[in-house]
Short mmCIF file of C-alpha atoms in Angstrom, two decimals:
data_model
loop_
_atom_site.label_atom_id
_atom_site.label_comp_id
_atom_site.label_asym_id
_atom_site.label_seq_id
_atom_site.Cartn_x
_atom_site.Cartn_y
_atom_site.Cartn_z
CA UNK A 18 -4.14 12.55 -17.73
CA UNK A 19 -1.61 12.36 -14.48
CA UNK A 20 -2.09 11.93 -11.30
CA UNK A 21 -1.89 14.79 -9.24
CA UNK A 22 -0.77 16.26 -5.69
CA UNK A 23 -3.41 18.42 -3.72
CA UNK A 24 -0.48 20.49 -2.49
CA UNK A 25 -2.81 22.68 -0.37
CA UNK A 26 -4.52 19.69 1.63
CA UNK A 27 -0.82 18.13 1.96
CA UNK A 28 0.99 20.87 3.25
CA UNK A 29 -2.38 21.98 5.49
CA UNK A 30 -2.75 18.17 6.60
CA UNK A 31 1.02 17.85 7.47
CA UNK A 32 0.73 21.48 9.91
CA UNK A 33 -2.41 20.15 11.36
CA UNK A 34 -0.55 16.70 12.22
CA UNK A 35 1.90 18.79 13.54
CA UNK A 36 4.70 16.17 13.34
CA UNK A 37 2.57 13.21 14.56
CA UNK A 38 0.32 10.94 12.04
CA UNK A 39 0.07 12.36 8.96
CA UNK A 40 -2.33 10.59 6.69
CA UNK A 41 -2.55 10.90 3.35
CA UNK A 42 -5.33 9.22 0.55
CA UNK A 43 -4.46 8.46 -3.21
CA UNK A 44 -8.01 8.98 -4.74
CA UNK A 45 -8.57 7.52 -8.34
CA UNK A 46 -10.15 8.72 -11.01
CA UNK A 47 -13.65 7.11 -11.48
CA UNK A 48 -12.79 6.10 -14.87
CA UNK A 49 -11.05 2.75 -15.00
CA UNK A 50 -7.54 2.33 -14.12
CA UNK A 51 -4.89 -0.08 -15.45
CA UNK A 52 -6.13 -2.79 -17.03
CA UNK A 53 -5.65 -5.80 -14.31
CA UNK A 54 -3.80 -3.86 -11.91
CA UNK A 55 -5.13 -3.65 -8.29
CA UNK A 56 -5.01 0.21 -6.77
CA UNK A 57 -3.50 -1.34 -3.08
CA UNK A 58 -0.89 -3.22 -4.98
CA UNK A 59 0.02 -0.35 -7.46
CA UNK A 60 0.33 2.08 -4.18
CA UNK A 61 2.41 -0.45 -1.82
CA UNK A 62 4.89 -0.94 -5.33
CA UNK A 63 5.21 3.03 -5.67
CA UNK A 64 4.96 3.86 -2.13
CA UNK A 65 8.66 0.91 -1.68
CA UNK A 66 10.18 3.14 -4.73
CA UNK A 67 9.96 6.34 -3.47
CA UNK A 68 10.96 5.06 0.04
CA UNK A 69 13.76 4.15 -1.46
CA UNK A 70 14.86 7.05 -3.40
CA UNK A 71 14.21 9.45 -0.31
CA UNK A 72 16.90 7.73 1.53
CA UNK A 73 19.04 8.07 -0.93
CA UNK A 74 18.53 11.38 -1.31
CA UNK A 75 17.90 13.14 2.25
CA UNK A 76 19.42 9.74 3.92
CA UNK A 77 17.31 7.65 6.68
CA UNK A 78 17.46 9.39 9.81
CA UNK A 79 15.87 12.19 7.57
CA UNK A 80 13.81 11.10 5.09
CA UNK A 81 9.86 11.28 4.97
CA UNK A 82 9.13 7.60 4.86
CA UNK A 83 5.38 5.54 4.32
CA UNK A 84 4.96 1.98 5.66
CA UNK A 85 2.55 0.05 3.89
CA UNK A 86 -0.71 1.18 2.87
CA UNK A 87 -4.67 0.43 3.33
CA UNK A 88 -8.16 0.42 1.76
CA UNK A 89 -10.74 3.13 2.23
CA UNK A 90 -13.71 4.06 1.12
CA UNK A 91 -12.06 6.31 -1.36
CA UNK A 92 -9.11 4.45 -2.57
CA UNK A 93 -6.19 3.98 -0.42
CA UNK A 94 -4.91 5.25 2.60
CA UNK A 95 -1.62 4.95 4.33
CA UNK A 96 0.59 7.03 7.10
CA UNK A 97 3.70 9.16 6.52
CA UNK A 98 5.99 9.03 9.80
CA UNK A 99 7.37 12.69 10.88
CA UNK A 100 10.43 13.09 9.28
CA UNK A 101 11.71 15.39 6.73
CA UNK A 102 11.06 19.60 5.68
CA UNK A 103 8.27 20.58 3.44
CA UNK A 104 10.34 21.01 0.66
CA UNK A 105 11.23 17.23 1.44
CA UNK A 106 7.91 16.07 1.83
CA UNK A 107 7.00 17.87 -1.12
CA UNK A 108 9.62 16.49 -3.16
CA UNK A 109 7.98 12.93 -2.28
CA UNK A 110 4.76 13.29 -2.93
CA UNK A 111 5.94 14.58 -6.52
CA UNK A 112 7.82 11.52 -6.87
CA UNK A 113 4.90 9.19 -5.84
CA UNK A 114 2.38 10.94 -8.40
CA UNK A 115 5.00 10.11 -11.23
CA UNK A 116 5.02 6.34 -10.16
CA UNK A 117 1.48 5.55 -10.14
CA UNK A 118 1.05 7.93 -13.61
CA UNK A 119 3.78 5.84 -14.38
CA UNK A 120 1.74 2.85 -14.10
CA UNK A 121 -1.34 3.89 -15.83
CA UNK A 122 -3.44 5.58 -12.54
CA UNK A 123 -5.09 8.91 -12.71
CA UNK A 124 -6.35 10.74 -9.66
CA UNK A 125 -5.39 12.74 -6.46
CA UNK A 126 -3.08 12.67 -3.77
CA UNK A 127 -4.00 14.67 -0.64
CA UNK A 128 -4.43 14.89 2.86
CA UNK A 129 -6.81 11.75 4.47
CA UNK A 130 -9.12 12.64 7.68
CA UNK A 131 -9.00 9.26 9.57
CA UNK A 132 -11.84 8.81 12.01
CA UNK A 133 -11.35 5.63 15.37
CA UNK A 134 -13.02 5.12 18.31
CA UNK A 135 -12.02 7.31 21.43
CA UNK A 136 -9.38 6.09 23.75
CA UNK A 137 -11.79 6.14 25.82
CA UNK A 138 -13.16 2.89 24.32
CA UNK A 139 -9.72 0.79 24.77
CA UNK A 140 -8.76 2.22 28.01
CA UNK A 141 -8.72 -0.61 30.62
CA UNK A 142 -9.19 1.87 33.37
CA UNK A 143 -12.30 3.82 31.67
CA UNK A 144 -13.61 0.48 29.87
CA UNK A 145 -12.78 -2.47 32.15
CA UNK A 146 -11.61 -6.03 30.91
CA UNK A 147 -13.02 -7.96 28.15
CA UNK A 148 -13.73 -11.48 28.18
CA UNK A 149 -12.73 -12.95 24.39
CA UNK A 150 -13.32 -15.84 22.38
CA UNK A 151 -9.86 -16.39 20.59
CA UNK A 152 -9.98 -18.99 17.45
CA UNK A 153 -7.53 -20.30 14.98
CA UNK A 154 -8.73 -22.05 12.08
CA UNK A 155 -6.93 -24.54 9.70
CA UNK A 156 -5.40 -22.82 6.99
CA UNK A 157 -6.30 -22.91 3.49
CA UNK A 158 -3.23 -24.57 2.39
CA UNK A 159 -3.18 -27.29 5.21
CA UNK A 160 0.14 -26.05 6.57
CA UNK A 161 1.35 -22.79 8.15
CA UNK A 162 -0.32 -20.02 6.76
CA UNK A 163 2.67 -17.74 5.51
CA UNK A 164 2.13 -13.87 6.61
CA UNK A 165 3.81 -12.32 3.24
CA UNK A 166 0.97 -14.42 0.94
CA UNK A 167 -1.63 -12.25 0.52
CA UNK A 168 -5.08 -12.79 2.18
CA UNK A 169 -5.70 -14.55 6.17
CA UNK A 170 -5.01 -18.17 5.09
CA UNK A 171 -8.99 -19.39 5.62
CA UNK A 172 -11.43 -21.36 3.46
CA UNK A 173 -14.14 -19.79 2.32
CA UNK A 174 -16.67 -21.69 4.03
CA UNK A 175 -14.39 -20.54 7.03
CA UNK A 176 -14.70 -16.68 5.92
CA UNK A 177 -18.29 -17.27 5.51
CA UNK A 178 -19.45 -17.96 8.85
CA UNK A 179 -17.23 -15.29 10.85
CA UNK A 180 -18.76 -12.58 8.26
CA UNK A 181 -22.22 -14.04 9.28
CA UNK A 182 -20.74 -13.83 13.34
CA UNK A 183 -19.55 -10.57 12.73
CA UNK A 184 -23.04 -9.65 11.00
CA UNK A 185 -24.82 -10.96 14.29
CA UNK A 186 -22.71 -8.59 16.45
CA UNK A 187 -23.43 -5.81 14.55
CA UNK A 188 -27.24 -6.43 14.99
CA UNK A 189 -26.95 -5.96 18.48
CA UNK A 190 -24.93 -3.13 18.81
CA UNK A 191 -26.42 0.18 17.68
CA UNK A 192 -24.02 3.30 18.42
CA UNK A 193 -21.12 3.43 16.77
CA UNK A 194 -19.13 1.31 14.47
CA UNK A 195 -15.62 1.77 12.64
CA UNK A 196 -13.42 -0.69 10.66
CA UNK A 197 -10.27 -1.06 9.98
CA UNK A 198 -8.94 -1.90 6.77
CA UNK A 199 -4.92 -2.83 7.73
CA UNK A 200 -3.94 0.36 9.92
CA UNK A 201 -6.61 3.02 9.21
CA UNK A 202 -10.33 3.01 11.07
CA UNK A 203 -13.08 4.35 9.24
CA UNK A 204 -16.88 4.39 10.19
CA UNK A 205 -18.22 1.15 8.99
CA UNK A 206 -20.78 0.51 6.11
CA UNK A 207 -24.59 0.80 6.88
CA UNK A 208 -24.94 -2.46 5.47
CA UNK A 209 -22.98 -5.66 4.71
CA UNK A 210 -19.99 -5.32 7.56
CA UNK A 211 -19.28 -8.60 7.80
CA UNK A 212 -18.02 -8.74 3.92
CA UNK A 213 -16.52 -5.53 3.89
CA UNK A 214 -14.59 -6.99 7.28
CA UNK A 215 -13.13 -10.26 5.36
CA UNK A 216 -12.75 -8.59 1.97
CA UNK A 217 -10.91 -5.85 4.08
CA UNK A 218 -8.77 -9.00 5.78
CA UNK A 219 -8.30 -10.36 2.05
CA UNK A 220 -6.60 -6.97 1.06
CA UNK A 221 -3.93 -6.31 4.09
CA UNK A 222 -3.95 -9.39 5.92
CA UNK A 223 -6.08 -7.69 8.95
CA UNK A 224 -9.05 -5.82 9.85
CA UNK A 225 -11.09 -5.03 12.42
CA UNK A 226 -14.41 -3.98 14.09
CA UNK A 227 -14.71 -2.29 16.75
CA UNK A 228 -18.23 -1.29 18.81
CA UNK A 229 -18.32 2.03 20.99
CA UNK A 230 -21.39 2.18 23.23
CA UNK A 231 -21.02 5.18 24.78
CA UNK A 232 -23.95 5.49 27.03
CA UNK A 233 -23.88 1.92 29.00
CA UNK A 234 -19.50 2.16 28.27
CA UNK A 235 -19.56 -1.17 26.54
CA UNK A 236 -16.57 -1.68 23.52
CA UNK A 237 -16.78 -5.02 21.75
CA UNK A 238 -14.39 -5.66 18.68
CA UNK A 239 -13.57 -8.71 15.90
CA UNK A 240 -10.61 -9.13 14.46
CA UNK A 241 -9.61 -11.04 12.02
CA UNK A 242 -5.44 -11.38 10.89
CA UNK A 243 -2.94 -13.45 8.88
CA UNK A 244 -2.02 -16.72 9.60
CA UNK A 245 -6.36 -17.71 10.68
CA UNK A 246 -6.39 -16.15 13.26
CA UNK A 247 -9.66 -14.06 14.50
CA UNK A 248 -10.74 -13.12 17.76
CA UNK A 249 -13.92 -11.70 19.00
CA UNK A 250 -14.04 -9.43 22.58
CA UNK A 251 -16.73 -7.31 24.37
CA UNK A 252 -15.74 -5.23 27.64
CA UNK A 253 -18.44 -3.24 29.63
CA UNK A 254 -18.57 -1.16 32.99
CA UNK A 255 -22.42 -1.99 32.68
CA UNK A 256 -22.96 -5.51 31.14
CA UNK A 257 -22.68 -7.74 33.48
CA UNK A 258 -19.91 -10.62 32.96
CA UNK A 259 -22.23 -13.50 32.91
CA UNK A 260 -23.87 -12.40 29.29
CA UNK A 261 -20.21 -10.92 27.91
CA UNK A 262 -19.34 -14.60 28.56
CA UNK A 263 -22.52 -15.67 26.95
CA UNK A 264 -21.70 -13.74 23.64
CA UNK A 265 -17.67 -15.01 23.48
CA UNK A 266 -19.13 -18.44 24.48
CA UNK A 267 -21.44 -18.68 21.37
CA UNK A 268 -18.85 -17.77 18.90
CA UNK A 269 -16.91 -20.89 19.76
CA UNK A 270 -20.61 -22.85 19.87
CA UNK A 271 -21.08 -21.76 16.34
CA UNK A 272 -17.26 -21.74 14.75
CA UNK A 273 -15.77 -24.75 17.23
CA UNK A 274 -16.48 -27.55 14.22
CA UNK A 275 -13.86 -25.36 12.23
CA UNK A 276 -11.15 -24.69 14.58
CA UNK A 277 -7.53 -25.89 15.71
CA UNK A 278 -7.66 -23.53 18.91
CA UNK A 279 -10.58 -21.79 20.49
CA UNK A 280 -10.29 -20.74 23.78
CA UNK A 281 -12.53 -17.97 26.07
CA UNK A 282 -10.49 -15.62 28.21
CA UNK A 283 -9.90 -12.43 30.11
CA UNK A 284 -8.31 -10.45 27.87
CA UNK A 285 -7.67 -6.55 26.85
CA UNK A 286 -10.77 -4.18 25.93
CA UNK A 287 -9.23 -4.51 22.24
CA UNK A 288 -8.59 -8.32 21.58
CA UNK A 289 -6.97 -7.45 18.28
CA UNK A 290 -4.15 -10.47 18.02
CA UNK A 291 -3.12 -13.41 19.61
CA UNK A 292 0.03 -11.97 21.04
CA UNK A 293 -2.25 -10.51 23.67
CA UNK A 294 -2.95 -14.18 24.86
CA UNK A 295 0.96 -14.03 26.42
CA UNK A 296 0.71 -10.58 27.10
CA UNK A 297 -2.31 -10.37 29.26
CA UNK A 298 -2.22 -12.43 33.10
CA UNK A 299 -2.05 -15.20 33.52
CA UNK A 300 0.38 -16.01 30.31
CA UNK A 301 0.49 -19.36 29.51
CA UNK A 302 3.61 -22.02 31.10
CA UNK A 303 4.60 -22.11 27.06
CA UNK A 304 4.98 -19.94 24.16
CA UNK A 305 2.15 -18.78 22.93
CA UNK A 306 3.58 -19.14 19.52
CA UNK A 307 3.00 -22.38 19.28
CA UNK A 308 -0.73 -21.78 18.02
CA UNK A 309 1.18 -21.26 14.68
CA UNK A 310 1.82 -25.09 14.48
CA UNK A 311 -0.81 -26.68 13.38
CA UNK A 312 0.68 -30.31 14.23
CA UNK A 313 1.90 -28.74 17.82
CA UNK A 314 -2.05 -27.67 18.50
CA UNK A 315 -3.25 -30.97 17.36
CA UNK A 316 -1.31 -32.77 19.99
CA UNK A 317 -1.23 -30.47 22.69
CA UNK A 318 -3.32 -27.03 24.74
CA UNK A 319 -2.30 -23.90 25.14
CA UNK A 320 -3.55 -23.77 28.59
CA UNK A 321 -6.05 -24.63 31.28
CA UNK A 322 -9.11 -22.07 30.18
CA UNK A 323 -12.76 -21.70 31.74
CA UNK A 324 -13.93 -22.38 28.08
CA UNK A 325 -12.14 -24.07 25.29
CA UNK A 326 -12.70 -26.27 22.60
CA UNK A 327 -10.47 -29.63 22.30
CA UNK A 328 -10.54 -32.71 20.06
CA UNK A 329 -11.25 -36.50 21.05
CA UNK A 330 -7.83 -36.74 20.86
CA UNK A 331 -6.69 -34.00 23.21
CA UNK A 332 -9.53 -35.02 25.92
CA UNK A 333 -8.33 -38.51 25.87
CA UNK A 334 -4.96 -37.46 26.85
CA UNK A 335 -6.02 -34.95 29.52
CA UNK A 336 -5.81 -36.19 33.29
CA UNK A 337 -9.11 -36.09 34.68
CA UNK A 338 -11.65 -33.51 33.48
CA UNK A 339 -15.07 -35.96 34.93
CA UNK A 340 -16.15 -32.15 37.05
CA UNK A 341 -16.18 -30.45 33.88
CA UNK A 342 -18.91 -30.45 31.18
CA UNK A 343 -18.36 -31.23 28.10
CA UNK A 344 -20.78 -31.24 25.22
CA UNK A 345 -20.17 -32.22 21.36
CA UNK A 346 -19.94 -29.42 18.75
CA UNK A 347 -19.98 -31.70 15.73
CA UNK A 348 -16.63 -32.57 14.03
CA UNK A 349 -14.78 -34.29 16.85
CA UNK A 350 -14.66 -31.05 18.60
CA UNK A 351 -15.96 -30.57 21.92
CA UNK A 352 -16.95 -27.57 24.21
CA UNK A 353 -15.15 -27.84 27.60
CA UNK A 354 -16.39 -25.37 30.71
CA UNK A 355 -15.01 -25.45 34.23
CA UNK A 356 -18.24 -25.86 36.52
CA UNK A 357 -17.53 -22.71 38.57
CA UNK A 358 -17.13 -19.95 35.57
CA UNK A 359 -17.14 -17.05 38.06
CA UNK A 360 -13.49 -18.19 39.07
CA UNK A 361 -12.36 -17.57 35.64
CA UNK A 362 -14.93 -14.58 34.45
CA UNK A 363 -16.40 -12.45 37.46
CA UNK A 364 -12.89 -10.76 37.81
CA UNK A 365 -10.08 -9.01 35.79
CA UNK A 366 -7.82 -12.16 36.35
CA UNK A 367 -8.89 -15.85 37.16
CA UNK A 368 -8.62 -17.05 40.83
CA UNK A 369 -5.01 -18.62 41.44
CA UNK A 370 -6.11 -21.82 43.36
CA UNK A 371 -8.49 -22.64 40.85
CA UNK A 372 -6.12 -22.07 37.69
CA UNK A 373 -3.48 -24.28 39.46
CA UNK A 374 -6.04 -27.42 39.93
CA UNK A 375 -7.32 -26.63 36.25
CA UNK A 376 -3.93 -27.48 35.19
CA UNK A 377 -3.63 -30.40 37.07
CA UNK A 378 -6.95 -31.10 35.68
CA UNK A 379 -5.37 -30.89 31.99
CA UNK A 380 -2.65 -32.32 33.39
CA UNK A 381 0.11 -33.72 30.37
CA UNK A 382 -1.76 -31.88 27.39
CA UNK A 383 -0.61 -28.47 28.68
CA UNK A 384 2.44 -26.91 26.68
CA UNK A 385 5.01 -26.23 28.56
CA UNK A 386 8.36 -24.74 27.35
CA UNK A 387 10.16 -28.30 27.50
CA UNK A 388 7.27 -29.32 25.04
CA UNK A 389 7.51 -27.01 22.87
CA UNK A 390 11.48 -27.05 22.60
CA UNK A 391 11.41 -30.94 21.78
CA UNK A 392 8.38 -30.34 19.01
CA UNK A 393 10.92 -27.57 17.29
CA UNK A 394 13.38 -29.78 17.21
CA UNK A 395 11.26 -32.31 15.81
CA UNK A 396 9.63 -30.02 13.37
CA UNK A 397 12.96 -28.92 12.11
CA UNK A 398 13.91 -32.12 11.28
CA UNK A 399 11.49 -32.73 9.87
CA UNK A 400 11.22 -30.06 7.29
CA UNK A 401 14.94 -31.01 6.46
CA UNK A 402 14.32 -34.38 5.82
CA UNK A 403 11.67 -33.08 2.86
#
């Protein structure tokens, strides 16, 4: 037995798409495949070969090429981009089905239909901004989690408690739910989302959840990527801030004993990364890449926030934070809160005058880009010097 190509659903797929997305699935036989050889991995390794042979053949301006590929609830999904003929397209397809028989795989390649929320649900204008509890965790390894190893970089008590988070989310959201294994959405399972969530993360390095309420036009998603890193949003034209801040405020409650960085923001109505941290007002004085240094994070903030969590050791070197509470989390880690939250919450972007004192407040334990450029340097020299 071979794998073969559903040439019907491929060539009625690839009109449909009309030179746009064009999904396709690799479906496996139910029987067992290769003996200790992962579907995901097999596809990615066939899916790089015949990449590579198109351009040879058809060259790379017009060559149908695939980048990476996902779970799904069938096998494993990934996205052609729009370039080649049929008789190309064809022609690569036929390749791919001799690399994974090749390999030992049986099954079916054919068009994929991809379900995700409406735009509707991510549009700032239709949605409104989301206020989002942002956490990175300490890697596994104890040093920089490296984005080409596969899995998110977090222990397993770590994993643990964000599938139980995600798992308490879920509970109070009732309309409709879709995860995303890597690129692809797909409704969610009826049961068990936080697992499927991590072991989703464990596969392709990212996945996410995202919650469409469309009757009081609330969207609330988790994410959780390479390098442990997670983040956890909720926007609404009908909740009212004051319990969205409630729910992002309780994720770092529960998870601050674990983290390096928590902080709770304004953000986008789909907090998927941290990049959106420097990409949504205000950005930080620094670079918000330095949440990928563990040592950095240890010494220093990101920024003045509402809420955050910080260490004994950051507090002590902050300026003067005596108006702000602060209340122990366990772990030398410590919930801060500005005593006027509205300031930083009730609108799409905190009030000016009362970011500016905040970071006077921090004072010294604020990033900035001088900071940062001295720790590099450091850091570098560091690593040579191994």
């Amino acid at each position: 037995m071979t794998v073969e190509v559903d040439r019907d659903s491929i060539a009625k797929g690839w009109r449909k798409a009309r030179g746009e997305e064009f999904f396709f699935e690799f479906r496996p036989s139910p029987q067992a495949g290769p003996s200790g050889i992962d579907v995901l991995r097999s596809v990615e390794e066939a899916v790089g070969e015949v990449n590579e042979a198109a351009v040879e053949r058809y060259g790379l301006d017009d060559a149908p090429l695939v980048e990476g590929a996902s779970d799904s609830d069938h096998g494993v999904i990934a996205l052609m981009n729009p370039g080649g003929d049929n008789d190309e397209v064809t022609t690569w397809f036929t390749l791919l089905a001799e690399r994974l028989s090749a390999l030992g795989w049986t099954g079916t390649i054919r068009a994929a239909r991809v379900t995700g929320p409406p735009a509707s649900s991510v549009d700032q204008a239709e949605i409104g901004y989301a206020i989002g509890a942002f956490l990175r965790f300490t890697p596994r390894t104890g040093s920089q989690a490296e984005p080409k190893v596969l899995g998110v970089g977090l222990s397993e008590d770590s994993l643990s408690a964000l599938a139980e988070q995600v798992d308490q989310w879920n509970a109070r959201r009732t309309d409709r739910v879709y995860l995303a294994r890597g690129d692809v959405d797909g409704p969610a399972p009826a049961t068990g989302l936080g697992a499927a969530w991590v072991q989703a993360a464990q596969r392709n390095q990212q996945a996410f959840v995202t919650w469409v309420d469309r009757t009081t036009r609330t969207t609330a998603s988790a994410a959780l990527t390479a390098g442990a890193e997670a983040t956890f949003a909720i926007a609404s034209r009908t909740k009212p801030w004051q319990s969205r801040l409630e729910e992002a405020t309780q994720v770092l409650q529960e998870l601050g004993p674990q983290l390096e960085v928590g902080v709770v923001r304004l953000t986008q109505p789909y907090a998927s990364t941290w990049s959106i941290l420097n990409s949504t007002p205000p950005a930080p004085p620094g670079r918000i890449a330095s949440v990928n240094e563990i040592r950095l994070a240890r010494e220093y903030a990101l920024d003045a926030y509402g809420t955050q969590v910080l260490t004994g050791h950051h507090l002590r070197r902050t300026h003067d934070l005596s108006s702000w509470t602060i209340t122990s989390l366990g772990n030398d880690r410590h919930l801060v809160k500005h005593p006027n939250p509205d300031a930083w919450y009730a609108h799409d972007t905190p009030d000016p005058a009362v970011l500016e004192a905040a970071r006077h407040d921090f004072g010294e334990l604020i990033i900035t880009e001088e900071v940062y450029r001295t720790f590099m340097t450091t850091e570098t020299a560091r690593r040579q010097q191994r």
